mmCIF file of C-alpha atoms and ligand atoms in Angstrom:
data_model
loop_
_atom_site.group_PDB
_atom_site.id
_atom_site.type_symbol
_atom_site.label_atom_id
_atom_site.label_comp_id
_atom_site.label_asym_id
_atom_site.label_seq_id
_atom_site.Cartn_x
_atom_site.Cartn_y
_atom_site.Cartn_z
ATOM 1 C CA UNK R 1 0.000 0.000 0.000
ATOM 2 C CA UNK R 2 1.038 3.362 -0.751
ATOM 3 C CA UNK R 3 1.836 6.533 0.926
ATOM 4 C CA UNK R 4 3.495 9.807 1.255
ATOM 5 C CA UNK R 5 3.467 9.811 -2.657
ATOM 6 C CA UNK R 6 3.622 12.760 -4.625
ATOM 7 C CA UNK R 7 1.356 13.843 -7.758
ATOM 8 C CA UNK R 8 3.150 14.268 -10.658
ATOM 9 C CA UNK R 9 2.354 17.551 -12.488
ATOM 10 C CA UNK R 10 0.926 15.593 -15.575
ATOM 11 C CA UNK R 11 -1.541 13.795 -13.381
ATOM 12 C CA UNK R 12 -4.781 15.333 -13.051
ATOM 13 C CA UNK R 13 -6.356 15.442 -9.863
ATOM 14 C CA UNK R 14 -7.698 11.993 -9.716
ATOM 15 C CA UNK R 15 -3.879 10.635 -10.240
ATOM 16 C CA UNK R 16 -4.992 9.678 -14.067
ATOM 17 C CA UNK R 17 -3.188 10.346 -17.212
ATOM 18 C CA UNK R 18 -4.266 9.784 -20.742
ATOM 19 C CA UNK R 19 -2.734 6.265 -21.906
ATOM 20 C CA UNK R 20 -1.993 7.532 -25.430
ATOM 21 C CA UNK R 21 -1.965 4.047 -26.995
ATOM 22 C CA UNK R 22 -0.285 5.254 -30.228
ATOM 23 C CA UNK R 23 2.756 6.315 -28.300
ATOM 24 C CA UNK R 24 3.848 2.437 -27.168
ATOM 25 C CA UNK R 25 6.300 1.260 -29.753
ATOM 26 C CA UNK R 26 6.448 -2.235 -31.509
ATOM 27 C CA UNK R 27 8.902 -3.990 -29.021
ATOM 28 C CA UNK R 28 6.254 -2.569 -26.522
ATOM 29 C CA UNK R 29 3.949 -4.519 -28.243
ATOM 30 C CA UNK R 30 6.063 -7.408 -28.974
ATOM 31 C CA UNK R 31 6.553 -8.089 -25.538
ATOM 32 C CA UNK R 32 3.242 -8.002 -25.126
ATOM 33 C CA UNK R 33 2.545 -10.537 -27.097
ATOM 34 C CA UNK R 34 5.386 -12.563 -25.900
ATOM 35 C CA UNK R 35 4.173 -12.631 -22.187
ATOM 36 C CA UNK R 36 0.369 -13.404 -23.484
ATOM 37 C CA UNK R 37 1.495 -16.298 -25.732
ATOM 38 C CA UNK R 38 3.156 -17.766 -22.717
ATOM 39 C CA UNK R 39 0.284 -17.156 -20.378
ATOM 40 C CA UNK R 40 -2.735 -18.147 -22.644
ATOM 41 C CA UNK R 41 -0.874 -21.432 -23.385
ATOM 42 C CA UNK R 42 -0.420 -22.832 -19.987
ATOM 43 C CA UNK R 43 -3.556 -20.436 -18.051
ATOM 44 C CA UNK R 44 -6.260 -22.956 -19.423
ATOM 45 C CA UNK R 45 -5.980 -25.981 -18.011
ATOM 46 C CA UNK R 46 -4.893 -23.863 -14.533
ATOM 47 C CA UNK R 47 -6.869 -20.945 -14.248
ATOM 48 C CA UNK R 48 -10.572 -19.893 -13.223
ATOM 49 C CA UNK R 49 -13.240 -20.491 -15.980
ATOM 50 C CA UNK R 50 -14.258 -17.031 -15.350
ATOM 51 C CA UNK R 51 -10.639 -15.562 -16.469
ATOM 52 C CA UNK R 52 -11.027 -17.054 -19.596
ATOM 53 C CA UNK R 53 -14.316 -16.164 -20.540
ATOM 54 C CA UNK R 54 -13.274 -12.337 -19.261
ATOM 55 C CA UNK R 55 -10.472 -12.489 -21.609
ATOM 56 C CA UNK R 56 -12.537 -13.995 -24.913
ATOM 57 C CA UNK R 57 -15.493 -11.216 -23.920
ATOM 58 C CA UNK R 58 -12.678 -8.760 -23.955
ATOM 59 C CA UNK R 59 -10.878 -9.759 -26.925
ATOM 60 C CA UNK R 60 -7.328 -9.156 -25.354
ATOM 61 C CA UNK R 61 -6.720 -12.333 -27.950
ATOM 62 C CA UNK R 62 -6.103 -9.555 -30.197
ATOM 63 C CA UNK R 63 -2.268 -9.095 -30.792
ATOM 64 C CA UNK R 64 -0.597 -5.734 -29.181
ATOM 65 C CA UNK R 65 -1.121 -3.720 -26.013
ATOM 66 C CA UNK R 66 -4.490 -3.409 -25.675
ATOM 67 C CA UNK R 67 -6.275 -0.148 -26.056
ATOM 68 C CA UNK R 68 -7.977 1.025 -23.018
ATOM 69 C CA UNK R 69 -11.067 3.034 -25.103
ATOM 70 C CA UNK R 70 -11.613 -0.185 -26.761
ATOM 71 C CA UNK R 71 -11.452 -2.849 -23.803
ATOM 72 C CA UNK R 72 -13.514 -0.061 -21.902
ATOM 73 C CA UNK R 73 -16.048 -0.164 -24.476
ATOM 74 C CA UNK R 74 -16.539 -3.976 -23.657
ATOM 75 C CA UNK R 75 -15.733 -3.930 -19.817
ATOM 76 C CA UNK R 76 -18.354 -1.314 -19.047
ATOM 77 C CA UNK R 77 -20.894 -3.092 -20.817
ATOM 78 C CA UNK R 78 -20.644 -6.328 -18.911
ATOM 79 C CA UNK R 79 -20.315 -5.157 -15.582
ATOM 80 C CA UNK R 80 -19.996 -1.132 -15.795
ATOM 81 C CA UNK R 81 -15.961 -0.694 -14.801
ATOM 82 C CA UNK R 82 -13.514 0.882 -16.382
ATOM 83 C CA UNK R 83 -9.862 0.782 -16.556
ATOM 84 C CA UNK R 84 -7.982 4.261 -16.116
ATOM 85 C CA UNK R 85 -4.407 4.862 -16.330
ATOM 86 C CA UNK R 86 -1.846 5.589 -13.627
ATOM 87 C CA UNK R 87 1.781 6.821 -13.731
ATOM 88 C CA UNK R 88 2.657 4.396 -11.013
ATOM 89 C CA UNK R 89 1.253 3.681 -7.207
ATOM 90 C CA UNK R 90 -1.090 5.618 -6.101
ATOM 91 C CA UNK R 91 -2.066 7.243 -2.529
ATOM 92 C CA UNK R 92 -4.258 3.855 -0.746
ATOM 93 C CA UNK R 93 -7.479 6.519 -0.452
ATOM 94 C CA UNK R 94 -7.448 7.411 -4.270
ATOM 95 C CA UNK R 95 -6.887 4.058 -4.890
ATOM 96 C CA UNK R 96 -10.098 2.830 -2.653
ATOM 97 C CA UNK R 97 -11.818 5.692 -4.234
ATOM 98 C CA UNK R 98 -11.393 4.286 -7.786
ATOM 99 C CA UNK R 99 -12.465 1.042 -6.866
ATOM 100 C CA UNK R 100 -15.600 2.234 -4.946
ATOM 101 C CA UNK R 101 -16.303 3.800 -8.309
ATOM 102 C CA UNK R 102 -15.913 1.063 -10.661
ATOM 103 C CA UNK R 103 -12.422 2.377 -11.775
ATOM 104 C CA UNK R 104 -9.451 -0.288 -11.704
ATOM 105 C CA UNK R 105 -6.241 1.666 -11.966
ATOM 106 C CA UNK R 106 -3.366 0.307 -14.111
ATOM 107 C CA UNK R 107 0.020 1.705 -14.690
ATOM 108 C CA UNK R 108 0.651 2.046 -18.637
ATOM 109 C CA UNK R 109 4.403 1.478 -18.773
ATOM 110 C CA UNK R 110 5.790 -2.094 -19.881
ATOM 111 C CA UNK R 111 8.403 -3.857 -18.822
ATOM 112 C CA UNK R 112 11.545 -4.578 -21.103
ATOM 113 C CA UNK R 113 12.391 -8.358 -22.717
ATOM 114 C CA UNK R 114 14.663 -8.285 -19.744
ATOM 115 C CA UNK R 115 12.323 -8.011 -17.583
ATOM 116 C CA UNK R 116 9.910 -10.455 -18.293
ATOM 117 C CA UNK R 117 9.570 -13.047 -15.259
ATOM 118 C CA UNK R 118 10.623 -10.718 -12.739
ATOM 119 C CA UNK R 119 9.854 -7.071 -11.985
ATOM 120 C CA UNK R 120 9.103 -4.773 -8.871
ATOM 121 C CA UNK R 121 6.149 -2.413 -9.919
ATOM 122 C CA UNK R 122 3.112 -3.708 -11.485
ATOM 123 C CA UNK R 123 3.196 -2.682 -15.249
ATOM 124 C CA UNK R 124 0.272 -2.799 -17.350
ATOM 125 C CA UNK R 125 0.822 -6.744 -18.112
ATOM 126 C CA UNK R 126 0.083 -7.690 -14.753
ATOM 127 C CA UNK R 127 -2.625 -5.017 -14.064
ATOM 128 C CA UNK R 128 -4.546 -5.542 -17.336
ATOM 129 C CA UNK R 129 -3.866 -8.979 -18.032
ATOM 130 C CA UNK R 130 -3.497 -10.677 -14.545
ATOM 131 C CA UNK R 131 -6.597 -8.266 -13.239
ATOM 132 C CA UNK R 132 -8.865 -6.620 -15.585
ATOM 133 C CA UNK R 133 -10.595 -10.395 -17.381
ATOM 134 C CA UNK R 134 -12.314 -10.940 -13.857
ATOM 135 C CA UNK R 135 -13.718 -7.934 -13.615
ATOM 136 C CA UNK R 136 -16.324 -8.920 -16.386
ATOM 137 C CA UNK R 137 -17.987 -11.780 -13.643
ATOM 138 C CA UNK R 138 -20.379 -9.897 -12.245
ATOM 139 C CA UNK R 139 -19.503 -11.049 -8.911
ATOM 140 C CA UNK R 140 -15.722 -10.679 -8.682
ATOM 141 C CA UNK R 141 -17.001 -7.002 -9.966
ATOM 142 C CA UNK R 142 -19.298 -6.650 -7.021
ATOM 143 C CA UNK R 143 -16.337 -7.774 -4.656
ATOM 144 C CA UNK R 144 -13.842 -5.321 -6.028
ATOM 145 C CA UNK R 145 -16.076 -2.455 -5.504
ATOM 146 C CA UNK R 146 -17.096 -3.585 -2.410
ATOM 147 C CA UNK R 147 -13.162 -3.892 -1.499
ATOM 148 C CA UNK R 148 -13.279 0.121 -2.268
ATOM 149 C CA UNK R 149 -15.992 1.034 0.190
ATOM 150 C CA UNK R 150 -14.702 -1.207 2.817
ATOM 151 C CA UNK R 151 -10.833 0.548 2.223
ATOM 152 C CA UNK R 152 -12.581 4.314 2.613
ATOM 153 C CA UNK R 153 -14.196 3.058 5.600
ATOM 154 C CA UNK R 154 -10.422 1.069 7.190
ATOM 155 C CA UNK R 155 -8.470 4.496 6.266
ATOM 156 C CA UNK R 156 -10.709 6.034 8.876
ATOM 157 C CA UNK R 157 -10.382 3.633 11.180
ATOM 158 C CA UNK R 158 -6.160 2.778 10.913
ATOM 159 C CA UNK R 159 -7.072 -0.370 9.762
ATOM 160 C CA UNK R 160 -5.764 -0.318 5.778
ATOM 161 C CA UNK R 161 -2.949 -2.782 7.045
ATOM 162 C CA UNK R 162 -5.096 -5.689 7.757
ATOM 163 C CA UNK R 163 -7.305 -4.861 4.488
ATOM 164 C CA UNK R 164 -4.674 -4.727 2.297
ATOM 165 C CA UNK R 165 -3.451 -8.264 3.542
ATOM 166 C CA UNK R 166 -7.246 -9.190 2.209
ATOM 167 C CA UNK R 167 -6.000 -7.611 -1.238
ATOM 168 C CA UNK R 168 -2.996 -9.831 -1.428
ATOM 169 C CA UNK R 169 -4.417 -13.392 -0.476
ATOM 170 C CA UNK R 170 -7.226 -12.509 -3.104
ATOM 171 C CA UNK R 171 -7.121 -10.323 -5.688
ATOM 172 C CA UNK R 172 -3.245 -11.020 -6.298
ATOM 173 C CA UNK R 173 -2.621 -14.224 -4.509
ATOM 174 C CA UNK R 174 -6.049 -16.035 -4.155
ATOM 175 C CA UNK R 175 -6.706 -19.650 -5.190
ATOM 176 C CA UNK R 176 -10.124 -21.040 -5.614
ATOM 177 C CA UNK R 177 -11.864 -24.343 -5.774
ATOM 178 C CA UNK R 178 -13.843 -25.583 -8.964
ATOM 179 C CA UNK R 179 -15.488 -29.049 -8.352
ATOM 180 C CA UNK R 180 -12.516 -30.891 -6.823
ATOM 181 C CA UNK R 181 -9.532 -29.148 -8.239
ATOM 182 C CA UNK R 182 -7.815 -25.549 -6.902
ATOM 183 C CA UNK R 183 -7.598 -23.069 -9.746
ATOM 184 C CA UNK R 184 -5.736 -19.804 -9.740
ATOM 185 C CA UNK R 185 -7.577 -16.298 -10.004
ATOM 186 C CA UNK R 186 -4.979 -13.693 -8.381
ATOM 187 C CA UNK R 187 -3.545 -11.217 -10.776
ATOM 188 C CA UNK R 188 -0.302 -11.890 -9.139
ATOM 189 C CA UNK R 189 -0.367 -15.388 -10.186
ATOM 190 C CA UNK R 190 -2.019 -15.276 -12.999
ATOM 191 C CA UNK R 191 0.654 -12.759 -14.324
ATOM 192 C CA UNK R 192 3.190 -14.567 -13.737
ATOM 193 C CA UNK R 193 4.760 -17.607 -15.666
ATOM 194 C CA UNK R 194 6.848 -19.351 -12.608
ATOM 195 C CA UNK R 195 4.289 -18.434 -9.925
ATOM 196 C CA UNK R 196 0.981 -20.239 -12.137
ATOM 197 C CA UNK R 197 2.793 -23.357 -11.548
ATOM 198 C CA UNK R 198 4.394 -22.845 -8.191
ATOM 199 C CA UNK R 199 1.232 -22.233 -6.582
ATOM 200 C CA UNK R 200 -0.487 -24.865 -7.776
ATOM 201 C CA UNK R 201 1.612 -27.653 -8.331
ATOM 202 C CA UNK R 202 4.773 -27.449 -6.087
ATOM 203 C CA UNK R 203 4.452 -28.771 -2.576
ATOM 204 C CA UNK R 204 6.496 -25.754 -0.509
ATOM 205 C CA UNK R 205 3.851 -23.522 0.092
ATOM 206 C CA UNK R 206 0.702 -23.678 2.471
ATOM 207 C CA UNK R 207 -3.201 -24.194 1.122
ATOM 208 C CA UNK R 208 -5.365 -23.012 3.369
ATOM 209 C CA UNK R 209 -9.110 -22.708 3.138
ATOM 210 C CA UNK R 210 -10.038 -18.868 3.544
ATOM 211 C CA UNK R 211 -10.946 -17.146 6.443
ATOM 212 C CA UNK R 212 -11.075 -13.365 6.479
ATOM 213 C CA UNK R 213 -9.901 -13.204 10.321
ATOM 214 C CA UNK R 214 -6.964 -15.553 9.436
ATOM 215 C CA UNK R 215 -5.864 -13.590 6.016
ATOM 216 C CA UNK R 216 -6.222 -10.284 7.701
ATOM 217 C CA UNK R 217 -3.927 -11.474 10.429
ATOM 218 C CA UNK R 218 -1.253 -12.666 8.039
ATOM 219 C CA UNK R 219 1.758 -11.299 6.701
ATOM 220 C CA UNK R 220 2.834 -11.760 3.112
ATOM 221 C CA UNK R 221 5.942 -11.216 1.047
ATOM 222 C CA UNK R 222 6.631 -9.020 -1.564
ATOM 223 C CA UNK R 223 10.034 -10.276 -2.589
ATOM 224 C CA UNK R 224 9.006 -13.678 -3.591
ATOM 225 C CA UNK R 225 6.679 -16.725 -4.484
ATOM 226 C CA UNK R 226 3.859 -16.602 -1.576
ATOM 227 C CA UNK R 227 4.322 -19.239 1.635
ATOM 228 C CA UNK R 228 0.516 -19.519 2.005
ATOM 229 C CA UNK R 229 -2.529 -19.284 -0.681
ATOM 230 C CA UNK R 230 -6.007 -19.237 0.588
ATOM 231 C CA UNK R 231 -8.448 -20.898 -0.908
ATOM 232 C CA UNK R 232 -12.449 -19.206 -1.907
ATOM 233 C CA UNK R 233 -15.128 -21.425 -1.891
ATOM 234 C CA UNK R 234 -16.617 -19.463 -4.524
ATOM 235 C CA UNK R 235 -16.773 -16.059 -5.749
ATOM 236 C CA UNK R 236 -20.555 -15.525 -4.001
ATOM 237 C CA UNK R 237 -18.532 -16.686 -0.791
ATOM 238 C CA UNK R 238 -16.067 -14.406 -1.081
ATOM 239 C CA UNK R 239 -18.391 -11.335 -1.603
ATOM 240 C CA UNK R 240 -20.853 -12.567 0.827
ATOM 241 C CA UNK R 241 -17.871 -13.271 3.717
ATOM 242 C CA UNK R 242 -16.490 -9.881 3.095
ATOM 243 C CA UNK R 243 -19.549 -7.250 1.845
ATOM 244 C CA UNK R 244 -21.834 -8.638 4.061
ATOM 245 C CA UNK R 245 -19.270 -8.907 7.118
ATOM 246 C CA UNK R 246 -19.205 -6.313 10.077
ATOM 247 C CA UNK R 247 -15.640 -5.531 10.062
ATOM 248 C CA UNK R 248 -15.936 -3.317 13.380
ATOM 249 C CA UNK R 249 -15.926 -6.679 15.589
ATOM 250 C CA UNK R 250 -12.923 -7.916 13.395
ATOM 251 C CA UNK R 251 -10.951 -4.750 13.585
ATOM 252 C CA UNK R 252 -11.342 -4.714 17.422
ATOM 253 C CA UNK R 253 -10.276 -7.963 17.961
ATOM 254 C CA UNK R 254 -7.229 -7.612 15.509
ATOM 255 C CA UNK R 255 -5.879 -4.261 17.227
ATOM 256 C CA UNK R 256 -5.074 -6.680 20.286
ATOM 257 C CA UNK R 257 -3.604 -9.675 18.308
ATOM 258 C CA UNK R 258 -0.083 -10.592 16.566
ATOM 259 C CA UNK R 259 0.236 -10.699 12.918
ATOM 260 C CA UNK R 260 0.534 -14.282 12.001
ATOM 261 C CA UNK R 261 4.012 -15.010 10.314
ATOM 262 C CA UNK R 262 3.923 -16.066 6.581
ATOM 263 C CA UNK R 263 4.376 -19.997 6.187
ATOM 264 C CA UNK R 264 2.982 -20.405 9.746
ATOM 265 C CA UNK R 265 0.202 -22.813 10.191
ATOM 266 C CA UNK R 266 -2.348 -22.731 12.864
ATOM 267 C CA UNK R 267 -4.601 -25.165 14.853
ATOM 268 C CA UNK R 268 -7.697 -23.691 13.828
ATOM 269 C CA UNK R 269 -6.458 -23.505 9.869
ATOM 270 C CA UNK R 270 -8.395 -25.730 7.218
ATOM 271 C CA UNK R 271 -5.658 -26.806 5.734
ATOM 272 C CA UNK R 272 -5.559 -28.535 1.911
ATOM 273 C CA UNK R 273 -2.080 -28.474 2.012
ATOM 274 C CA UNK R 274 0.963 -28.220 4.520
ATOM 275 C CA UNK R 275 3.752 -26.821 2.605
ATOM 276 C CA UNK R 276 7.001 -28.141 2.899
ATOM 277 C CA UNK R 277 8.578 -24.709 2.911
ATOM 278 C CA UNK R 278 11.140 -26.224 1.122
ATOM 279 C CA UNK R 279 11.477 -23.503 -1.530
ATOM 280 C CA UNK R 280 11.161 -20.693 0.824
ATOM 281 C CA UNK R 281 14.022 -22.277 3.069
ATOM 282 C CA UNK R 282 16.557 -22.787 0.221
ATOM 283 C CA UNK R 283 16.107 -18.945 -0.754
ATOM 284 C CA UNK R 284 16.327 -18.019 2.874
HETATM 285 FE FE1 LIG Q 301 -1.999 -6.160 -8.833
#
């Protein structure tokens, strides 16, 4: 989560700048196309049903960066959002504000061939591909709005730590189950080549069913593959355990508890899987 940042002067306001799609050059493009190829050929069999079906009602099958008029055109049809473009991270109460408004803010910079399995800030690959496809289930669109409202409401109360930890076990890092298998549907994941396997298929990290107490009591890493997923029942479950939720009780109770450390397990944790920790213990 971001603070102390400062507007730049070509920002307006709001923090958005025009994305001025004829500016990105062909290499821009190129890799692209190179990160989608790889993502769209191994995503099937792996990811949500719902990310697929966001990306063929999109049409971000069609080659290039894509154009945010044009996937707007289609986004705010199915489920009335919008993607608008950033120069970077933006304050956490603009940010909620977007989202409260149907907005989903993406930087519009790309990373270089060099770059491609490994970069710091989120460039538009990971916040256009890995996020934007969900937000055409009507649900998942009802749950990131509703993650908005609830952020406006935690910034008053000095509780955006704990809500942002619900951000990163679901929206980036969340797993879900469909009939008896665990799918992927975090943009972080889904973004990312070595991480769509990792989380899925290697036996290091944790799988644990979701809980909001739990998540919003758990730390997470930024530097590296994640030592616990969560996984959603459903999106409906999701929506209905966090919308529908009084977070006052919650908040109260987690001013006067630890943060759980990431890879820790706990009595009380469904858990799918206990990771080895294996990989986290090697890069230690
Ligand atoms: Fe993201």
């Amino acid at each position: 989560m971001a603070t102390d940042l400062t507007r730049p002067a070509h920002a307006a306001p709001d923090w958005i700048i025009p994305q001025d799609w004829h500016s990105y050059s062909p290499e821009e493009h190129a890799v692209w196309d190179l990160l989608f190829a790889r993502q769209a050929e191994m995503l099937p069999a792996r990811v949500a049903p719902a990310f697929m079906e966001g990306l063929d009602v999109l049409r971000m099958t069609k080659p290039g960066i894509p154009d945010f008029d044009e996937l707007n055109e289609r986004l705010f049809r199915a489920t009335g959002w919008q993607v608008v473009a950033v120069p970077g991270l933006v304050p956490d109460e603009m940010f909620f504000e977007h989202l409260a408004n149907r907005r989903f803010v993406a930087g519009r910079f790309i990373r270089t061939p060099g770059q491609l399995d490994y970069l710091q800030e989120p460039d538009i690959f990971h916040d256009v591909f890995g996020h934007v496809p969900l937000l055409v289930h009507p649900v998942f669109a009802d749950y990131m709005q509703a993650y908005g409202e609830g952020g406006l409401r935690a910034a008053k109360l000095g509780m955006i730590e704990a809500l942002s930890r619900l951000y990163w076990y679901t929206v980036e890092f969340g797993l879900i189950r469909v009939g008896s298998d665990l799918k992927l549907y975090g943009a972080g994941i889904v973004s990312s080549y070595g991480e769509s396997i990792f989380a899925l298929d290697d036996a290091s990290p944790n799988r644990i069913g979701f809980d909001l107490e739990r998540v919003m009591r758990t730390r997470y890493r930024i530097d590296d593959y994640q030592q616990n997923y969560f996984v959603i029942d459903s999106f409906e479950d999701l929506l209905r355990q966090t919308r529908d939720a009084d977070l006052g009780p919650i908040y109260d109770r987690l001013r006067d508890l630890d943060a759980i450390d990431v890879g820790q397990l706990l009595p009380s944790d469904q858990v799918l899987h206990a990771g080895t920790q294996r990989y986290a213990r090697a890069r230690a």
